[in-house]
Short mmCIF file of C-alpha atoms in Angstrom, two decimals:
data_model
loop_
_atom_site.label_atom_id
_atom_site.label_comp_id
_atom_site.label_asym_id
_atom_site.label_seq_id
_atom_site.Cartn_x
_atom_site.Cartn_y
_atom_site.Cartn_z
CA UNK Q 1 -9.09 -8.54 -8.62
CA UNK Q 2 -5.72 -8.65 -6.49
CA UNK Q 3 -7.35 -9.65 -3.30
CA UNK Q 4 -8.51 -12.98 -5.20
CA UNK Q 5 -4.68 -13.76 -6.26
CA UNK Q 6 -3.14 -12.95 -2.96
CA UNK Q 7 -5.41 -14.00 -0.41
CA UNK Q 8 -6.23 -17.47 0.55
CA UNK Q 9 -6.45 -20.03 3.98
CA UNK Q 10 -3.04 -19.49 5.26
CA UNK Q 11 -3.57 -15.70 5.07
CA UNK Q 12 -6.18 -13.34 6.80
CA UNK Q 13 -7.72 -9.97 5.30
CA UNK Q 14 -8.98 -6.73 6.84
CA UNK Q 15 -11.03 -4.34 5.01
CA UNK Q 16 -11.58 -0.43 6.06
CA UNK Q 17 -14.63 1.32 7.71
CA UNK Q 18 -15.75 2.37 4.53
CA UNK Q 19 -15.81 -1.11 2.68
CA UNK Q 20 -19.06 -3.18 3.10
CA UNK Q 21 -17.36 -5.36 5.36
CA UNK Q 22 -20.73 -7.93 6.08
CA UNK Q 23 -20.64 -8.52 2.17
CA UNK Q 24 -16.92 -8.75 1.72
CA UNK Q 25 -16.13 -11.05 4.71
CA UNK Q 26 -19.18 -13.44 3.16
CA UNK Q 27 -16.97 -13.34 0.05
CA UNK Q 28 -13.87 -13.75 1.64
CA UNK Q 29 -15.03 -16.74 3.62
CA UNK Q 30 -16.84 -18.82 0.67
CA UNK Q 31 -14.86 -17.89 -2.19
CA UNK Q 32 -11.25 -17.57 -0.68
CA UNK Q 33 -11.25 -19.27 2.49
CA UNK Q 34 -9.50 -16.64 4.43
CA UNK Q 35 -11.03 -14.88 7.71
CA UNK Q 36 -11.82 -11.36 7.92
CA UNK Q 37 -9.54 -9.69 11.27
CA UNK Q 38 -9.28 -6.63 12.44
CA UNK Q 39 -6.51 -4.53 11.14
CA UNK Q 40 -3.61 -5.26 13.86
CA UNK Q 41 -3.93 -8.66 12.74
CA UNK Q 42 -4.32 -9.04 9.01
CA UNK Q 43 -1.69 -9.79 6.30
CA UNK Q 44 -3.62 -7.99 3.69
CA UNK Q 45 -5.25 -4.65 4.76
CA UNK Q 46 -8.05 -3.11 1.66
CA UNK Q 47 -8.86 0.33 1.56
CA UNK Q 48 -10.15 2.95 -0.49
CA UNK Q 49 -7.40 5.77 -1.02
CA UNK Q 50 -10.12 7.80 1.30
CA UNK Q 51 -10.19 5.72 4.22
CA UNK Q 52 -6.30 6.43 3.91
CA UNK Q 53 -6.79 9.89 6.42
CA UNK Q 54 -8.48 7.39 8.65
CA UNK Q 55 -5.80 4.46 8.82
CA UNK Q 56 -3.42 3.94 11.82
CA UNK Q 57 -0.54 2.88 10.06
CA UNK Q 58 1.15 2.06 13.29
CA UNK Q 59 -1.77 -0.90 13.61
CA UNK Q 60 -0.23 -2.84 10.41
CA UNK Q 61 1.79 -6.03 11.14
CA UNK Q 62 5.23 -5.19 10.77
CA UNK Q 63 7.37 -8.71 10.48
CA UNK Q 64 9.90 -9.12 13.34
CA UNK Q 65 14.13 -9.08 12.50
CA UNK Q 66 14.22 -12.38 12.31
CA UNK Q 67 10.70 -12.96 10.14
CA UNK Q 68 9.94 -9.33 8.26
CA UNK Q 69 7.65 -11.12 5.58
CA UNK Q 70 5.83 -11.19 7.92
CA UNK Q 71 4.63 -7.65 7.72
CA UNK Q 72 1.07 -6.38 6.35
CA UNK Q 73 0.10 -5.89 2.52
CA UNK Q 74 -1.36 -2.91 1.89
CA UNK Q 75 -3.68 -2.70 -0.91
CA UNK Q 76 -5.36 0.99 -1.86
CA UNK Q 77 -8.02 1.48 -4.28
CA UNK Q 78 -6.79 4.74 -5.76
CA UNK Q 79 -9.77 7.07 -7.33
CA UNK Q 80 -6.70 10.18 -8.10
CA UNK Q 81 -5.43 10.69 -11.74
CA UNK Q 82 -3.39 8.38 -13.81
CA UNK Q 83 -0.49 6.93 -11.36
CA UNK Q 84 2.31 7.05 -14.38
CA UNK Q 85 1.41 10.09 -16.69
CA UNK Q 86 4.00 12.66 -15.28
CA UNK Q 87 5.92 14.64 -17.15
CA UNK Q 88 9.61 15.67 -16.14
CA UNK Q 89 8.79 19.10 -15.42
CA UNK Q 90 5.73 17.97 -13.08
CA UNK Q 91 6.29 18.12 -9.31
CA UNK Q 92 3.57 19.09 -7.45
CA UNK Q 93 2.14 16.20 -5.42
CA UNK Q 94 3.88 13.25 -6.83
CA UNK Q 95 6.07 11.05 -4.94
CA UNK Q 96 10.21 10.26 -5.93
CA UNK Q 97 11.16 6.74 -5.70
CA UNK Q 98 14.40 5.32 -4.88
CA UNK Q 99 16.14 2.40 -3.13
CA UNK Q 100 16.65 -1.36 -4.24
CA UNK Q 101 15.69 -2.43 -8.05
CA UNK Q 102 15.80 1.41 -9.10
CA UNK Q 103 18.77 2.57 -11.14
CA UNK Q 104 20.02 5.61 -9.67
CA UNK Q 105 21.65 6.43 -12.84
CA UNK Q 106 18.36 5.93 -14.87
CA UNK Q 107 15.54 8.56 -15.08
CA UNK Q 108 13.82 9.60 -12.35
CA UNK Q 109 10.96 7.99 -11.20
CA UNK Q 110 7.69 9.67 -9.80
CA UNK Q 111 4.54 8.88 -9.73
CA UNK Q 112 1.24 10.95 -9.52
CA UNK Q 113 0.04 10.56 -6.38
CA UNK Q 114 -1.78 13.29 -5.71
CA UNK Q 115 -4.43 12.45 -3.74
CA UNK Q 116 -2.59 10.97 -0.99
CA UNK Q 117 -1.95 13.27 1.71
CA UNK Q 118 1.85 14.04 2.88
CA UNK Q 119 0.37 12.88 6.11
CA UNK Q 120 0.10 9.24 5.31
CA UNK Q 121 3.60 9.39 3.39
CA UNK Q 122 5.21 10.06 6.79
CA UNK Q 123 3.66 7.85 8.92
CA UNK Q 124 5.06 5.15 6.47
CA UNK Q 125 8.37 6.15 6.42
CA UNK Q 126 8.03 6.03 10.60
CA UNK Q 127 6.32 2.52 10.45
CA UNK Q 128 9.46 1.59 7.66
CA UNK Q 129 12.16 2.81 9.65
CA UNK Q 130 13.81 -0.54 11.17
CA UNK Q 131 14.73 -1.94 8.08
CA UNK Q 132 14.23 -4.96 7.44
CA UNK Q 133 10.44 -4.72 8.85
CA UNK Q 134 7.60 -3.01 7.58
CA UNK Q 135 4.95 -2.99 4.98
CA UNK Q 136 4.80 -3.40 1.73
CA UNK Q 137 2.47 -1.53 -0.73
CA UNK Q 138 -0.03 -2.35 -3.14
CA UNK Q 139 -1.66 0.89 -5.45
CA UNK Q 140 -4.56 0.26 -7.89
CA UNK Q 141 -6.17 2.14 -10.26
CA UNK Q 142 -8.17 0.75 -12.61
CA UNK Q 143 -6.08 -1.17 -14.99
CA UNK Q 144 -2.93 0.50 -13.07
CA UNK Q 145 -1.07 -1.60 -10.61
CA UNK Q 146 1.71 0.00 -9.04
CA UNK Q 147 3.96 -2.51 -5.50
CA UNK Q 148 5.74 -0.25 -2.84
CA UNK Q 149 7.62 -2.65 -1.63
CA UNK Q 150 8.90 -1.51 2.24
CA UNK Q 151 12.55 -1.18 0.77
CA UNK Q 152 11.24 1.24 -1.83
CA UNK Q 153 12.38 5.18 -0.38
CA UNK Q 154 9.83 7.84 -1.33
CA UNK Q 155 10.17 11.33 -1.11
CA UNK Q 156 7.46 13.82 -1.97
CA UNK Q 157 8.66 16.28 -4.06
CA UNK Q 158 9.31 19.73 -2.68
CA UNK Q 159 9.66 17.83 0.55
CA UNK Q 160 13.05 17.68 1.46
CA UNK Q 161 12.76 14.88 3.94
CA UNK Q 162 13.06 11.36 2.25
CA UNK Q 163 10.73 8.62 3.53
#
């Protein structure tokens, strides 16, 4: 599990509404040492790609200019189709990437991400606007593990505005 690798006593977790939150913070406690906060206050932020409609973005730690890792991790369990199997062609609901450690002379990069609403895409790029703060991403599905990291631009495609 990711949450075991990234959190630990110098770090604190939050988990959303929909998580059994009595049973994880138990877990949290005894097996990583960490605290369970509220979401303003976490580094690490756990949700379901449903409680995603649900999340204030604007609540997730954002680092300061002159400290931005300190800004919130967010990790979403994602239940939508395969995050990498896109062909070329495909367009419809997947996400463009761009910025820092993507060659912009390479093939494009997408990813199928489907189930997350345009919505939540937006508020990010709000919440990611004074570069160098913001929040970084974490995606998982099943065996798939894909890091937004707060640099990384995304665009929806067929959405001309690029977040």
């Amino acid at each position: 599990m990711l949450v075991e690798n990234l959190v630990n006593r110098d770090v604190q977790v939050a988990f959303a509404a929909s998580l059994p939150s009595a049973e994880l913070a138990r877990w949290v406690r005894l097996t990583l040492n960490s605290e369970v906060v509220a979401v303003a206050e976490a580094d690490f932020i756990v949700c379901r790609q449903a409680d995603l409609a649900h999340l204030d973005l604007t609540q997730l730690g954002l680092g300061t200019m002159a400290s931005p890792e300190l800004g919130a991790t967010l990790v979403i369990d994602y239940q939508g189709p395969d995050l990498t199997a896109v062909s070329a062609e495909a367009t419809a609901g997947c996400v463009r990437l761009t910025g820092p450690g993507i060659n912009p002379q390479g093939p494009v990069k997408r990813l199928n991400l489907t189930e997350i609403d345009a919505a939540f895409w937006h508020q990010r790029a709000d919440c990611n606007g004074s570069f160098p703060m913001g929040f970084d991403i974490f995606i998982c599905r099943d065996s798939e593990l894909i890091a937004l990291p707060r640099t990384t631009r995304i665009q929806l495609e067929g959405d001309a505005a690029c977040m």
